[in-house]
PDB file of C-alpha atoms in Angstrom:
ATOM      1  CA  UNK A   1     -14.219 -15.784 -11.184  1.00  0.00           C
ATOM      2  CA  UNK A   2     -14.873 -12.326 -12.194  1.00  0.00           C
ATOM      3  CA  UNK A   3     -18.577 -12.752 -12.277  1.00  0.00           C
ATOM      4  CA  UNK A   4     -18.310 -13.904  -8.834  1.00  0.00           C
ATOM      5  CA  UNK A   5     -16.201 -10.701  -7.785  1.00  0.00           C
ATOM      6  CA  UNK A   6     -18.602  -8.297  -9.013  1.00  0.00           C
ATOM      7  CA  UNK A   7     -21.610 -10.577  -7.584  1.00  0.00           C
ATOM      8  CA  UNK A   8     -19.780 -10.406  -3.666  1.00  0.00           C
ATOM      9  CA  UNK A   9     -18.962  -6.071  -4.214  1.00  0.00           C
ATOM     10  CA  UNK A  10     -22.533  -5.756  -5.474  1.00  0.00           C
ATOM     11  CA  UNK A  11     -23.691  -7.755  -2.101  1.00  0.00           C
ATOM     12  CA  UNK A  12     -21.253  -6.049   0.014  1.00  0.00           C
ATOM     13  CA  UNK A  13     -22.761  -2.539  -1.179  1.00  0.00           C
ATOM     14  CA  UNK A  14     -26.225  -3.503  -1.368  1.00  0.00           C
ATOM     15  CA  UNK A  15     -25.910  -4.690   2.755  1.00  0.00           C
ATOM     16  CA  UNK A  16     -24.499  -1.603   3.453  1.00  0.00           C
ATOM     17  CA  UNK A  17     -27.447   0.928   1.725  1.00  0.00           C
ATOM     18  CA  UNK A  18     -30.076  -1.305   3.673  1.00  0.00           C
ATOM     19  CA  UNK A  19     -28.255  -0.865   6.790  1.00  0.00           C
ATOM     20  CA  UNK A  20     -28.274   2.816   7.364  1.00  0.00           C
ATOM     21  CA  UNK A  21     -24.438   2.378   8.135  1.00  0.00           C
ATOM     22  CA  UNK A  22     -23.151   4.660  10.099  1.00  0.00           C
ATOM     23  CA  UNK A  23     -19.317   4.345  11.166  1.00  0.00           C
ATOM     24  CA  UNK A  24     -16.713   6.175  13.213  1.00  0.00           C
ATOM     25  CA  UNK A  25     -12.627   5.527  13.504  1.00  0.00           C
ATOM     26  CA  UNK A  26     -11.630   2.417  11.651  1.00  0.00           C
ATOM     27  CA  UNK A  27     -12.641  -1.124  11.953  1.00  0.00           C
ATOM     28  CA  UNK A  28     -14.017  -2.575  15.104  1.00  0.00           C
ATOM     29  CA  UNK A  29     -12.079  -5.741  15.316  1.00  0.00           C
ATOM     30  CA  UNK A  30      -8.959  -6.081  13.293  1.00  0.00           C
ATOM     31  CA  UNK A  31      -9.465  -7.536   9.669  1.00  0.00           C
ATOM     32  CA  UNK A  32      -8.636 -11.421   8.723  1.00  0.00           C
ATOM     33  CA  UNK A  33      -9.389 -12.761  12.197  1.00  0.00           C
ATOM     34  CA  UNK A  34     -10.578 -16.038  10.371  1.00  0.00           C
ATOM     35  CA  UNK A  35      -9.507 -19.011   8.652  1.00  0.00           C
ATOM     36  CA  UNK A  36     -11.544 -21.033   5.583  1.00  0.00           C
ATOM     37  CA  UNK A  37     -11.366 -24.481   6.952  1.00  0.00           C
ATOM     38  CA  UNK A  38     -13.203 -26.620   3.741  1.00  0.00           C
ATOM     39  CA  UNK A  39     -16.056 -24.253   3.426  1.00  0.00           C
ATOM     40  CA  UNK A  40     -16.587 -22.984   6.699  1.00  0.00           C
ATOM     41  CA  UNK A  41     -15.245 -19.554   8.064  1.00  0.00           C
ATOM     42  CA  UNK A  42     -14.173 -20.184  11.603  1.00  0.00           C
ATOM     43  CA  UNK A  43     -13.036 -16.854  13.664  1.00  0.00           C
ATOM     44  CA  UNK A  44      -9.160 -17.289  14.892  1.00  0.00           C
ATOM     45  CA  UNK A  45      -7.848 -17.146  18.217  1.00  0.00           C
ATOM     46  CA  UNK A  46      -8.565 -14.036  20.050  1.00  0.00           C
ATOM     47  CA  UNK A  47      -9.877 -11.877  16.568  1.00  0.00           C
ATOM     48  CA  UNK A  48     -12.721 -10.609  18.859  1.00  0.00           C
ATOM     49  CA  UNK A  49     -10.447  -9.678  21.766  1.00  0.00           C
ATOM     50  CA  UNK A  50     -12.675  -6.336  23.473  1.00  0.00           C
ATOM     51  CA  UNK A  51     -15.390  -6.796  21.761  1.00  0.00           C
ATOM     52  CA  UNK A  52     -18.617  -9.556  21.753  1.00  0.00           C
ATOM     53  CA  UNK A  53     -19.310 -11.179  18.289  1.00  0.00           C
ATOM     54  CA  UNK A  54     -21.998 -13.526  18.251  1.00  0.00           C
ATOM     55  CA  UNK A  55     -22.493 -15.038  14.981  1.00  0.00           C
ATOM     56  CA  UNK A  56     -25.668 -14.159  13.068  1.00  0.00           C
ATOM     57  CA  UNK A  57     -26.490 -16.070   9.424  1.00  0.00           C
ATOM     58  CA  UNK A  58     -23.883 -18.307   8.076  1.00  0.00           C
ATOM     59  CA  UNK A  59     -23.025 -20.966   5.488  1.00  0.00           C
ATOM     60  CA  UNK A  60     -20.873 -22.254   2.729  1.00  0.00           C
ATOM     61  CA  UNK A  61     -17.831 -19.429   2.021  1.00  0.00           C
ATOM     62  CA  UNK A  62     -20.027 -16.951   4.520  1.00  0.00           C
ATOM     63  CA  UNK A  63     -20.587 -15.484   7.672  1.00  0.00           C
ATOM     64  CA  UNK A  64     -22.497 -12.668   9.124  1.00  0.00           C
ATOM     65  CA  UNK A  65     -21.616 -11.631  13.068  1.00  0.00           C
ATOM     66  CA  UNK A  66     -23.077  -9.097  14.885  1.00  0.00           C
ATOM     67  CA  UNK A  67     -20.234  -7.082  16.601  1.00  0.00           C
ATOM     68  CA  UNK A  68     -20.958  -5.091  19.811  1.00  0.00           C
ATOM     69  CA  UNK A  69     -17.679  -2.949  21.406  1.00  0.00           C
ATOM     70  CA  UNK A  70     -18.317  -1.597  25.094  1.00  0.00           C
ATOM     71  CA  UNK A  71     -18.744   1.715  25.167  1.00  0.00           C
ATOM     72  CA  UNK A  72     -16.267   4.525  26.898  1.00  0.00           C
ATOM     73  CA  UNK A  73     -16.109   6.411  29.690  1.00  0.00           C
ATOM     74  CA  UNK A  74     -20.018   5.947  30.024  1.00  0.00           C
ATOM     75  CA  UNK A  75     -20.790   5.785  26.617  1.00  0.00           C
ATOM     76  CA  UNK A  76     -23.185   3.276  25.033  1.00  0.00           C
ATOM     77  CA  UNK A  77     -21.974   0.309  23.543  1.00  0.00           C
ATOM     78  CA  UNK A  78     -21.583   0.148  19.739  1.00  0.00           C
ATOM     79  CA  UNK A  79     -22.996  -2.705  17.346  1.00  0.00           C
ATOM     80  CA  UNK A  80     -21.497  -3.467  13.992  1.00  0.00           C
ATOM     81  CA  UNK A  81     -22.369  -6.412  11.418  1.00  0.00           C
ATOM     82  CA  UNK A  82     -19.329  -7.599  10.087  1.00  0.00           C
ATOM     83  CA  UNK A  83     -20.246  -9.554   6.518  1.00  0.00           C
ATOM     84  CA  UNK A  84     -17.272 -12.143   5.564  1.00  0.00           C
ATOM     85  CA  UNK A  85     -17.482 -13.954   1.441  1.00  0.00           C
ATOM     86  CA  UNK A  86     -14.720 -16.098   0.653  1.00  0.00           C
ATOM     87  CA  UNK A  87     -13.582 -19.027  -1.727  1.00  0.00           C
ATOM     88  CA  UNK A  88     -10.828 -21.787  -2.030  1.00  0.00           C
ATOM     89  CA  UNK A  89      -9.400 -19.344  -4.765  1.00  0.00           C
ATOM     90  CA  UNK A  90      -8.046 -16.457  -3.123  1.00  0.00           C
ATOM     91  CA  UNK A  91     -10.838 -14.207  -3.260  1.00  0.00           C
ATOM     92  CA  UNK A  92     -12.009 -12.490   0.415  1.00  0.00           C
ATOM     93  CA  UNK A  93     -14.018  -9.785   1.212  1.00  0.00           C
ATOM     94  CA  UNK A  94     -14.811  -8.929   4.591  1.00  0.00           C
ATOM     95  CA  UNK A  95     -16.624  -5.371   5.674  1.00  0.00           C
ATOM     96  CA  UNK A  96     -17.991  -3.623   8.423  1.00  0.00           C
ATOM     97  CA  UNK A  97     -21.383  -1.505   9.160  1.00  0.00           C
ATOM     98  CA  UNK A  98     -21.896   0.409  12.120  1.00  0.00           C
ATOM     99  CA  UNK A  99     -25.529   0.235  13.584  1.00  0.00           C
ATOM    100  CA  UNK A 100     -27.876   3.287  15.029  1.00  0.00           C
ATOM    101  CA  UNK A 101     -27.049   6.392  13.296  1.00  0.00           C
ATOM    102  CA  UNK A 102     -24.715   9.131  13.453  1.00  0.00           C
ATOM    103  CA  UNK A 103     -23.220   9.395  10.038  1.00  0.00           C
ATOM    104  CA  UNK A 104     -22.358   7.568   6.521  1.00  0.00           C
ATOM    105  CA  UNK A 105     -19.347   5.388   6.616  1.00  0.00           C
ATOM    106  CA  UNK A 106     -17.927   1.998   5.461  1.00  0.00           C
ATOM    107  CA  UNK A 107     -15.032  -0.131   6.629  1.00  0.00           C
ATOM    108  CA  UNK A 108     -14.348  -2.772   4.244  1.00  0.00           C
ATOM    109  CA  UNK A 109     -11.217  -4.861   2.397  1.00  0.00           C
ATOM    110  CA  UNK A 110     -11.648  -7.442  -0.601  1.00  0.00           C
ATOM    111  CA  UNK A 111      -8.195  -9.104  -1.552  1.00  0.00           C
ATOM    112  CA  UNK A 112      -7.551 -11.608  -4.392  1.00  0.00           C
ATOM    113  CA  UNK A 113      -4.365 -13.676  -5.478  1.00  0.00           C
ATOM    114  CA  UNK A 114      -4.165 -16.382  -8.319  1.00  0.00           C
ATOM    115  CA  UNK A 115      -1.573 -18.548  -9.243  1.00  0.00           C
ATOM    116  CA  UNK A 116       0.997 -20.712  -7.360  1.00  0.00           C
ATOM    117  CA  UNK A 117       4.568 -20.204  -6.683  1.00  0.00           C
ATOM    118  CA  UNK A 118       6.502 -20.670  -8.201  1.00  0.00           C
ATOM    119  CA  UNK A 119       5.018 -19.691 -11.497  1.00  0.00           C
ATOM    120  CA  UNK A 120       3.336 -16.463 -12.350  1.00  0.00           C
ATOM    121  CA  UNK A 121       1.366 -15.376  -8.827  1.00  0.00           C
ATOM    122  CA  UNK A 122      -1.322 -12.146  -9.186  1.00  0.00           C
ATOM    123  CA  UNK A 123      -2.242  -9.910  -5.735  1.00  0.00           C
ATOM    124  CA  UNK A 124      -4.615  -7.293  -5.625  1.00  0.00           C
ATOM    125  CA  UNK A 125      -6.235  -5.563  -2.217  1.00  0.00           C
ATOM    126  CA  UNK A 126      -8.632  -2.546  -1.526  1.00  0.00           C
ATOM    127  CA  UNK A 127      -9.497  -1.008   1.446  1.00  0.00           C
ATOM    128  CA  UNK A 128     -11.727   1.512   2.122  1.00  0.00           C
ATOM    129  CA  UNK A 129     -12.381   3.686   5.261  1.00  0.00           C
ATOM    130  CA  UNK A 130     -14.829   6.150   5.221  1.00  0.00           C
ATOM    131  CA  UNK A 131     -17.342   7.774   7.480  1.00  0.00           C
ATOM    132  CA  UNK A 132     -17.173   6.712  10.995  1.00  0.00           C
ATOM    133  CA  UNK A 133     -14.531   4.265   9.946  1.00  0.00           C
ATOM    134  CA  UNK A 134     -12.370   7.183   8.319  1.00  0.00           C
ATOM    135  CA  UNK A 135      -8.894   7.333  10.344  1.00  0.00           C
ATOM    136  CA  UNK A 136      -7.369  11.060  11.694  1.00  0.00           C
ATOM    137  CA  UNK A 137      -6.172  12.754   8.260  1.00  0.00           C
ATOM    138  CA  UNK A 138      -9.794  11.396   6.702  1.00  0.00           C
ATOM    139  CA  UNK A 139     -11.874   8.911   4.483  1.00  0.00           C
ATOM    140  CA  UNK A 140      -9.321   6.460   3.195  1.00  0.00           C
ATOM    141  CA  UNK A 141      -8.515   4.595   0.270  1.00  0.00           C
ATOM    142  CA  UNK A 142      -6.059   2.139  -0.352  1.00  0.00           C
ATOM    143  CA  UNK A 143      -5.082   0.048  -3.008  1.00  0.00           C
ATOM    144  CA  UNK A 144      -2.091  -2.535  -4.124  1.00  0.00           C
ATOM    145  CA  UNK A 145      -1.095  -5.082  -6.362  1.00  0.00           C
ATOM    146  CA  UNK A 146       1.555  -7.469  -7.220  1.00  0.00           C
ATOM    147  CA  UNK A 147       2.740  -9.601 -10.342  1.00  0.00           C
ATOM    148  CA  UNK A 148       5.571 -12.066  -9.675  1.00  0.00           C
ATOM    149  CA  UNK A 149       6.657 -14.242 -12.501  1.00  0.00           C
ATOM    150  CA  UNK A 150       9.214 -16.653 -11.452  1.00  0.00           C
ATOM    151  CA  UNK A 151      10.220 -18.392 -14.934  1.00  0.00           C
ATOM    152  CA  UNK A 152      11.480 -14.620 -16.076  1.00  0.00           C
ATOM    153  CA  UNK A 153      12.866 -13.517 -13.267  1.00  0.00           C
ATOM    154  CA  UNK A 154      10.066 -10.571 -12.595  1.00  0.00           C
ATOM    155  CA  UNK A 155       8.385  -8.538 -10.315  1.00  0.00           C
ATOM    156  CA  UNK A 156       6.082  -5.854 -10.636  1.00  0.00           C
ATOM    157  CA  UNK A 157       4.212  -4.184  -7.639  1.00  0.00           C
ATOM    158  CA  UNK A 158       1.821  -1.077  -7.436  1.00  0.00           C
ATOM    159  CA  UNK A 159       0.537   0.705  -4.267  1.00  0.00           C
ATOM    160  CA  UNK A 160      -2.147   3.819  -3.956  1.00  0.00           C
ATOM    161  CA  UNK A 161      -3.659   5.525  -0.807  1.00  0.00           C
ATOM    162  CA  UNK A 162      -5.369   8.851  -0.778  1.00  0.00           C
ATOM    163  CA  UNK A 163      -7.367  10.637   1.549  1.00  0.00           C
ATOM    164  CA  UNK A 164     -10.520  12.993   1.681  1.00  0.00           C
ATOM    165  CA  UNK A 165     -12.514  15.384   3.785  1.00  0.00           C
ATOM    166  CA  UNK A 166     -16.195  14.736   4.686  1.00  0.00           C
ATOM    167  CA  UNK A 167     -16.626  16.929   1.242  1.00  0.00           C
ATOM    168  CA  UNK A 168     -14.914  14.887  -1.288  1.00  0.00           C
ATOM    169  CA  UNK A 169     -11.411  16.886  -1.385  1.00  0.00           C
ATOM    170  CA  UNK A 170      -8.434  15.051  -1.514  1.00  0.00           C
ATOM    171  CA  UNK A 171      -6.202  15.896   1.238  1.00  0.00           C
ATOM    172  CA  UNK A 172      -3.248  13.743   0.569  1.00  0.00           C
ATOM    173  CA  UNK A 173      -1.914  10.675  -1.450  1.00  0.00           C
ATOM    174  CA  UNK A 174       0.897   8.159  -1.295  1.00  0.00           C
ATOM    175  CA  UNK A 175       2.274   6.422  -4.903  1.00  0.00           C
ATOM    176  CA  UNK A 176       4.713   3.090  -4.720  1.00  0.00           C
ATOM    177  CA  UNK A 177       5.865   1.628  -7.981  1.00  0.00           C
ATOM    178  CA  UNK A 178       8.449  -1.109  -8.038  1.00  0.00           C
ATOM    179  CA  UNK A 179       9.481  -3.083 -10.437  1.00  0.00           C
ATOM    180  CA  UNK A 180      12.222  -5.519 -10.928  1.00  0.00           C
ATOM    181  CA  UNK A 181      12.769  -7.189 -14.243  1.00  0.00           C
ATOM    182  CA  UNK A 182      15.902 -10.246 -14.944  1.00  0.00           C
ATOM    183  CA  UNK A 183      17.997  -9.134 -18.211  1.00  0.00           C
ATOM    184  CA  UNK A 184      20.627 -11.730 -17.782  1.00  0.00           C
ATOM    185  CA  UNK A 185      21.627 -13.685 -21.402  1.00  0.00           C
ATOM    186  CA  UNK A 186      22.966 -16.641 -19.444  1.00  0.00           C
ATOM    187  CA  UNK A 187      20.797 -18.386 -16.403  1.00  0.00           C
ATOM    188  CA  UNK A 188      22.867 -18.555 -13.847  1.00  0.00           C
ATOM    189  CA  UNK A 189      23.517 -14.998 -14.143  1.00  0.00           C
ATOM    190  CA  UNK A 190      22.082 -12.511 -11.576  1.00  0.00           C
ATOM    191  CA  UNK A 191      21.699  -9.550 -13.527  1.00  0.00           C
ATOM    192  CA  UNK A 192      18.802  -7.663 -13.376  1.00  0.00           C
ATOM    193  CA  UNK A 193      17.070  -3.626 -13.277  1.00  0.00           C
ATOM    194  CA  UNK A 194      15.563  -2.871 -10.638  1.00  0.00           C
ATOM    195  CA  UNK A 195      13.010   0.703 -10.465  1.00  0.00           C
ATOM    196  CA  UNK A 196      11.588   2.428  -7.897  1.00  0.00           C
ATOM    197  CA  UNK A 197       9.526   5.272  -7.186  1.00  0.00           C
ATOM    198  CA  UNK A 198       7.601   6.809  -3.966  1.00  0.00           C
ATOM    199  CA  UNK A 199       5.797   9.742  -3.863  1.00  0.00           C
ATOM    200  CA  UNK A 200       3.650  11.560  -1.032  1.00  0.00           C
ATOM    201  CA  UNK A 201       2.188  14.737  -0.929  1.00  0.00           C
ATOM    202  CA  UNK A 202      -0.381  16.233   1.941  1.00  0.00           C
ATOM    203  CA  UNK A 203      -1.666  14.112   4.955  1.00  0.00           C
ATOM    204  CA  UNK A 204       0.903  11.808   3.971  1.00  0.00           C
ATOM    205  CA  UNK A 205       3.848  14.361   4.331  1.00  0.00           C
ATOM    206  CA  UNK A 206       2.593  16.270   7.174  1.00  0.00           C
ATOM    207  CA  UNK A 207       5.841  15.192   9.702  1.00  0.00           C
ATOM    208  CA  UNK A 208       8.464  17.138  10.435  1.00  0.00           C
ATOM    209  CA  UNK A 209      10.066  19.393   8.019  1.00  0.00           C
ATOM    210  CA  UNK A 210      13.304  17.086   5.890  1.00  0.00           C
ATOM    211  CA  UNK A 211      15.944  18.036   3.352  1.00  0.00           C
ATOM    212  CA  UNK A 212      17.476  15.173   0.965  1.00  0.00           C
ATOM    213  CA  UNK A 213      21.170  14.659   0.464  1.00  0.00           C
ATOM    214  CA  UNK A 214      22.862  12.393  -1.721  1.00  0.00           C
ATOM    215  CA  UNK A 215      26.692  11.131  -1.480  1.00  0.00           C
ATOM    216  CA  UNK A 216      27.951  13.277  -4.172  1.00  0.00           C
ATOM    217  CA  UNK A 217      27.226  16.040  -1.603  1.00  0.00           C
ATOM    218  CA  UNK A 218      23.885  17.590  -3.301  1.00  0.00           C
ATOM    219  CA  UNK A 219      21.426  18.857  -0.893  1.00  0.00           C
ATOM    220  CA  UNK A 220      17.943  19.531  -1.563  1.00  0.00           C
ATOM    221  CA  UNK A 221      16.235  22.185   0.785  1.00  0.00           C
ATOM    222  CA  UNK A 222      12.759  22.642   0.123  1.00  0.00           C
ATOM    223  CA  UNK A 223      11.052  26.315   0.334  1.00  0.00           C
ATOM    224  CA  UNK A 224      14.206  28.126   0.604  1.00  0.00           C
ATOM    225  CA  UNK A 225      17.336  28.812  -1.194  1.00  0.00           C
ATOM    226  CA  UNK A 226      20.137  27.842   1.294  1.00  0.00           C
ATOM    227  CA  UNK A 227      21.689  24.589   1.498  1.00  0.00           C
ATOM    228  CA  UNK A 228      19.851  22.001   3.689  1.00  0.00           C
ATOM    229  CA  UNK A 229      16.659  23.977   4.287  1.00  0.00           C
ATOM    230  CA  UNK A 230      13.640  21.991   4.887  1.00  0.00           C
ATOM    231  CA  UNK A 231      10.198  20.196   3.122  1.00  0.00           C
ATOM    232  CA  UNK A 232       7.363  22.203   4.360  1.00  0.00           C
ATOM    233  CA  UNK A 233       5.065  19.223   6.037  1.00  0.00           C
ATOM    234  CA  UNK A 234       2.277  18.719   2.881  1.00  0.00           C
ATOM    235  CA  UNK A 235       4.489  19.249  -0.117  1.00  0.00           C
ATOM    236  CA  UNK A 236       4.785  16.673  -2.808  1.00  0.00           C
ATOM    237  CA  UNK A 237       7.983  14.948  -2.457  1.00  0.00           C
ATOM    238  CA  UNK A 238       9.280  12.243  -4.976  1.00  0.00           C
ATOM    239  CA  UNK A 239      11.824   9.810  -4.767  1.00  0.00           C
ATOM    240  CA  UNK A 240      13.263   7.492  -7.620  1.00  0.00           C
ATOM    241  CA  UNK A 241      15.563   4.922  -7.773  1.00  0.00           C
ATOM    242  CA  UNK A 242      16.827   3.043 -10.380  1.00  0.00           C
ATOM    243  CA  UNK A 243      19.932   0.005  -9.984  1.00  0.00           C
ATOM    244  CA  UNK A 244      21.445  -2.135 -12.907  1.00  0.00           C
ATOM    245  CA  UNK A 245      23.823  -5.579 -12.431  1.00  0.00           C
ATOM    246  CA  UNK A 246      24.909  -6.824 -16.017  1.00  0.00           C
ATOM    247  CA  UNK A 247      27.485  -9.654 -16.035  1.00  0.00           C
ATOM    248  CA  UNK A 248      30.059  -8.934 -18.393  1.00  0.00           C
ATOM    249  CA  UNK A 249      32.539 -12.137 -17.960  1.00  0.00           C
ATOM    250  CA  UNK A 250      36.095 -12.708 -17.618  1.00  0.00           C
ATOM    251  CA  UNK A 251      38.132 -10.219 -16.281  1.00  0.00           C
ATOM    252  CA  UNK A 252      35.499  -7.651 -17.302  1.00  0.00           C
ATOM    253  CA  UNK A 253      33.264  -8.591 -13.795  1.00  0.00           C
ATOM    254  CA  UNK A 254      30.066  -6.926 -13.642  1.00  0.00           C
ATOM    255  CA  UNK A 255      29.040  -3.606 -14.669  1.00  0.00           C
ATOM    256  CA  UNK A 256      26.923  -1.386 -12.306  1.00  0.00           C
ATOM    257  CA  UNK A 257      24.700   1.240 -12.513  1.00  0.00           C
ATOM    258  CA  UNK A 258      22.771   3.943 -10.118  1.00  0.00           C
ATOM    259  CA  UNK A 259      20.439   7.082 -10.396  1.00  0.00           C
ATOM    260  CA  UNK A 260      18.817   8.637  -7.733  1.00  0.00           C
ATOM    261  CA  UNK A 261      17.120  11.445  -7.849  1.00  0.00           C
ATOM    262  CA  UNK A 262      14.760  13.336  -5.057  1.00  0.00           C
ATOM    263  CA  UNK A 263      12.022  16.507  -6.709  1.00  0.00           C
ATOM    264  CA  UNK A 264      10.046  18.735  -4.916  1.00  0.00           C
ATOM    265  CA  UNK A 265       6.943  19.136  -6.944  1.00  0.00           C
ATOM    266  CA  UNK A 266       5.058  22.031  -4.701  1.00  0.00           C
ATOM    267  CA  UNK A 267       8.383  24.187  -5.024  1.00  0.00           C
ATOM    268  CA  UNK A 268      10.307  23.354  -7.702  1.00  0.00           C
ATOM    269  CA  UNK A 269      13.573  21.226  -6.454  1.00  0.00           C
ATOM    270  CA  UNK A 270      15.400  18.617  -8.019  1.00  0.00           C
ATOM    271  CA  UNK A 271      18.545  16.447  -7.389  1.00  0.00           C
ATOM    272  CA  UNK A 272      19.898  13.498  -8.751  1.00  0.00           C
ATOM    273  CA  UNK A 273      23.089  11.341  -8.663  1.00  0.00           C
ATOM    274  CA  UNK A 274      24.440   8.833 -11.309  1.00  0.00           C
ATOM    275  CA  UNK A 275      27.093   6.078 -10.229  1.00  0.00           C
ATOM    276  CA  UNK A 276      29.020   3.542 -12.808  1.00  0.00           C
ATOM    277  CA  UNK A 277      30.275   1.832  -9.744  1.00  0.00           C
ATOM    278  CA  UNK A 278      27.559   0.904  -7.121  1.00  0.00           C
ATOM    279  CA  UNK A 279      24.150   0.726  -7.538  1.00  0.00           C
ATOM    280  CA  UNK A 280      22.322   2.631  -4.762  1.00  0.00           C
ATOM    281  CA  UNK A 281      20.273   3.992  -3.294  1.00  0.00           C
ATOM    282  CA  UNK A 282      22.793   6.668  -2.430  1.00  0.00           C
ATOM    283  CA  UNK A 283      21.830   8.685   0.862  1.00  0.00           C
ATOM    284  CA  UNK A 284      24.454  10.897   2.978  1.00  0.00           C
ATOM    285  CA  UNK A 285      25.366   9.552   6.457  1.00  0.00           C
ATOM    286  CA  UNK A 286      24.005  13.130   8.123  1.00  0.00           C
ATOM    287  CA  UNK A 287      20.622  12.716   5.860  1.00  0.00           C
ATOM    288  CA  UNK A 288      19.928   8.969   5.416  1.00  0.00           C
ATOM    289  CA  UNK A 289      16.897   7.422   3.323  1.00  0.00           C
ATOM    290  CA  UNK A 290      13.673   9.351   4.839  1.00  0.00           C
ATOM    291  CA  UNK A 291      11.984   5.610   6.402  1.00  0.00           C
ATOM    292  CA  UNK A 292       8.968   7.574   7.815  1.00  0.00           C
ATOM    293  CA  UNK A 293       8.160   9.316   5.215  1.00  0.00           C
ATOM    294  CA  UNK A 294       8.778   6.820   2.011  1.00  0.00           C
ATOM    295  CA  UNK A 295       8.955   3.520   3.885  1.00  0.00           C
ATOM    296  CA  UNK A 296      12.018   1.078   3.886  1.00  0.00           C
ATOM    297  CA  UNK A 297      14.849   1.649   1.510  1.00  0.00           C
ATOM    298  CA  UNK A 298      14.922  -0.177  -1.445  1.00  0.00           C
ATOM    299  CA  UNK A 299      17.336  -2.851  -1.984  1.00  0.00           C
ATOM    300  CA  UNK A 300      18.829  -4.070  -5.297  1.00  0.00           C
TER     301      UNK A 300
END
């Protein structure tokens, strides 16, 4: 299986250099329009919607189309060959180059998953956007996986993204760890830890300006001294979480634990809350959990 990996990425790259690729503002047709049906890759319903694919080289776990968009407002149209390598295993990757000049770039995603649920079930994805392909805040790069083992009651999931002028500087990134791991002595028991931690710093904090409370009233304003004062857009901002559940039986009931804690990394800030009671996460009802800038909250 790995052999085969690094065979389809060495392909991939290799179709790219002999192209000339050139690329500009993400993919031109949404990714995983297509189903493996045996061994043949047949494009879904509607995948090509706006654009004209007409399919170029294909065969067993393969298919090459070439892509052409309309162009805009009097522009000419754009043509793309979009390269898709599959396998009954799990393993896809699917890319994009753009044809005729105008600048390096590469839109492409490879994803893998092994196993079968409900035993021990592997994920991993990259995607890459670069050149032509690169989105607003620049060339992108973006990476998860996931570990799920059923028979011990654990999860384990991992997510990167990070951006980068036309020069090679990073201009922003975005962390997710997660993990949640079963610690109960008896079966039926639902106890379990559960940690989390987001983090986003640049083009992925460059909203509006927040402040972080917590329920035991602690307020963390970023950038100036006072009491609910506010993130400058770009700072590094970090959020962790951590819940507990341990059965303790009889009258003793369950035992529960929370932290929380919310840092300012570009100007030093830091606030945290501990709870024996509930678990968390703990936000204040005039400064809930931040969705649009760390995602949904966490859940024990």
């Amino acid at each position: 299986m790995r052999n085969k990996i690094m065979f389809m990425v060495s392909a991939g790259s290799a179709a790219l250099i002999l192209s000339g690729a050139a690329m500009a503002g993400g993919e031109p047709i949404p990714f995983g329009g297509w189903d493996l049906i045996g061994t043949t890759i047949t494009p879904t319903a509607g995948s090509c919607s706006g654009a004209t694919c007409v399919p170029a080289m294909a065969g067993p776990n393969f298919l090459q189309r070439n892509i052409t968009v309309p162009g805009v407002g009097g522009a000419p149209a754009v043509q793309y060959i979009q390269t898709i390598v599959t396998d009954a295993t799990g393993f896809k990757d699917e890319n994009f180059v753009r044809l005729g000049g105008g600048g390096n770039g590469i839109a492409g995603k490879q994803s893998i998953a092994e196993g079968t649920a409900p035993g021990t079930v592997f994920t991993s994805s990259a995607e890459l956007q670069t050149g032509w392909a690169a989105p607003a805040a620049g060339n992108l790069v973006v990476l998860t996986q996931g570990l799920s083992e059923a028979a011990a009651n654990f999860t384990s999931n991992f997510g990167f993204s990070q951006t980068t002028n036309a020069a090679g500087v990073i201009q922003g990134k975005s962390l997710d760890l997660a993990q949640s791991v079963g610690i109960a002595q008896v079966a039926t028991d639902p106890d379990k830890q559960v940690f989390v931690l987001r983090e986003r710093t640049g083009s992925f904090n460059a909203g509006a300006a927040n402040s972080f409370k917590l329920q035991n009233g602690l307020t963390l304003g970023f950038n100036t001294p006072a009491a609910g004062g506010a993130a400058e857009p770009g700072d590094d901002v970090k959020v962790v979480w951590i819940g507990q559940g341990v059965t303790l039986g009889g009258v003793a009931g369950t035992q529960n634990f929370g932290y929380q804690s919310y840092e300012n990394l570009t100007d030093p800030g830091f606030i945290k809350q501990f709870d024996l009671a509930t678990m968390g996460p703990f936000d204040h009802t005039d400064k809930p959990w931040n969705t649009a800038l760390f995602g949904a909250a966490p859940s024990y």
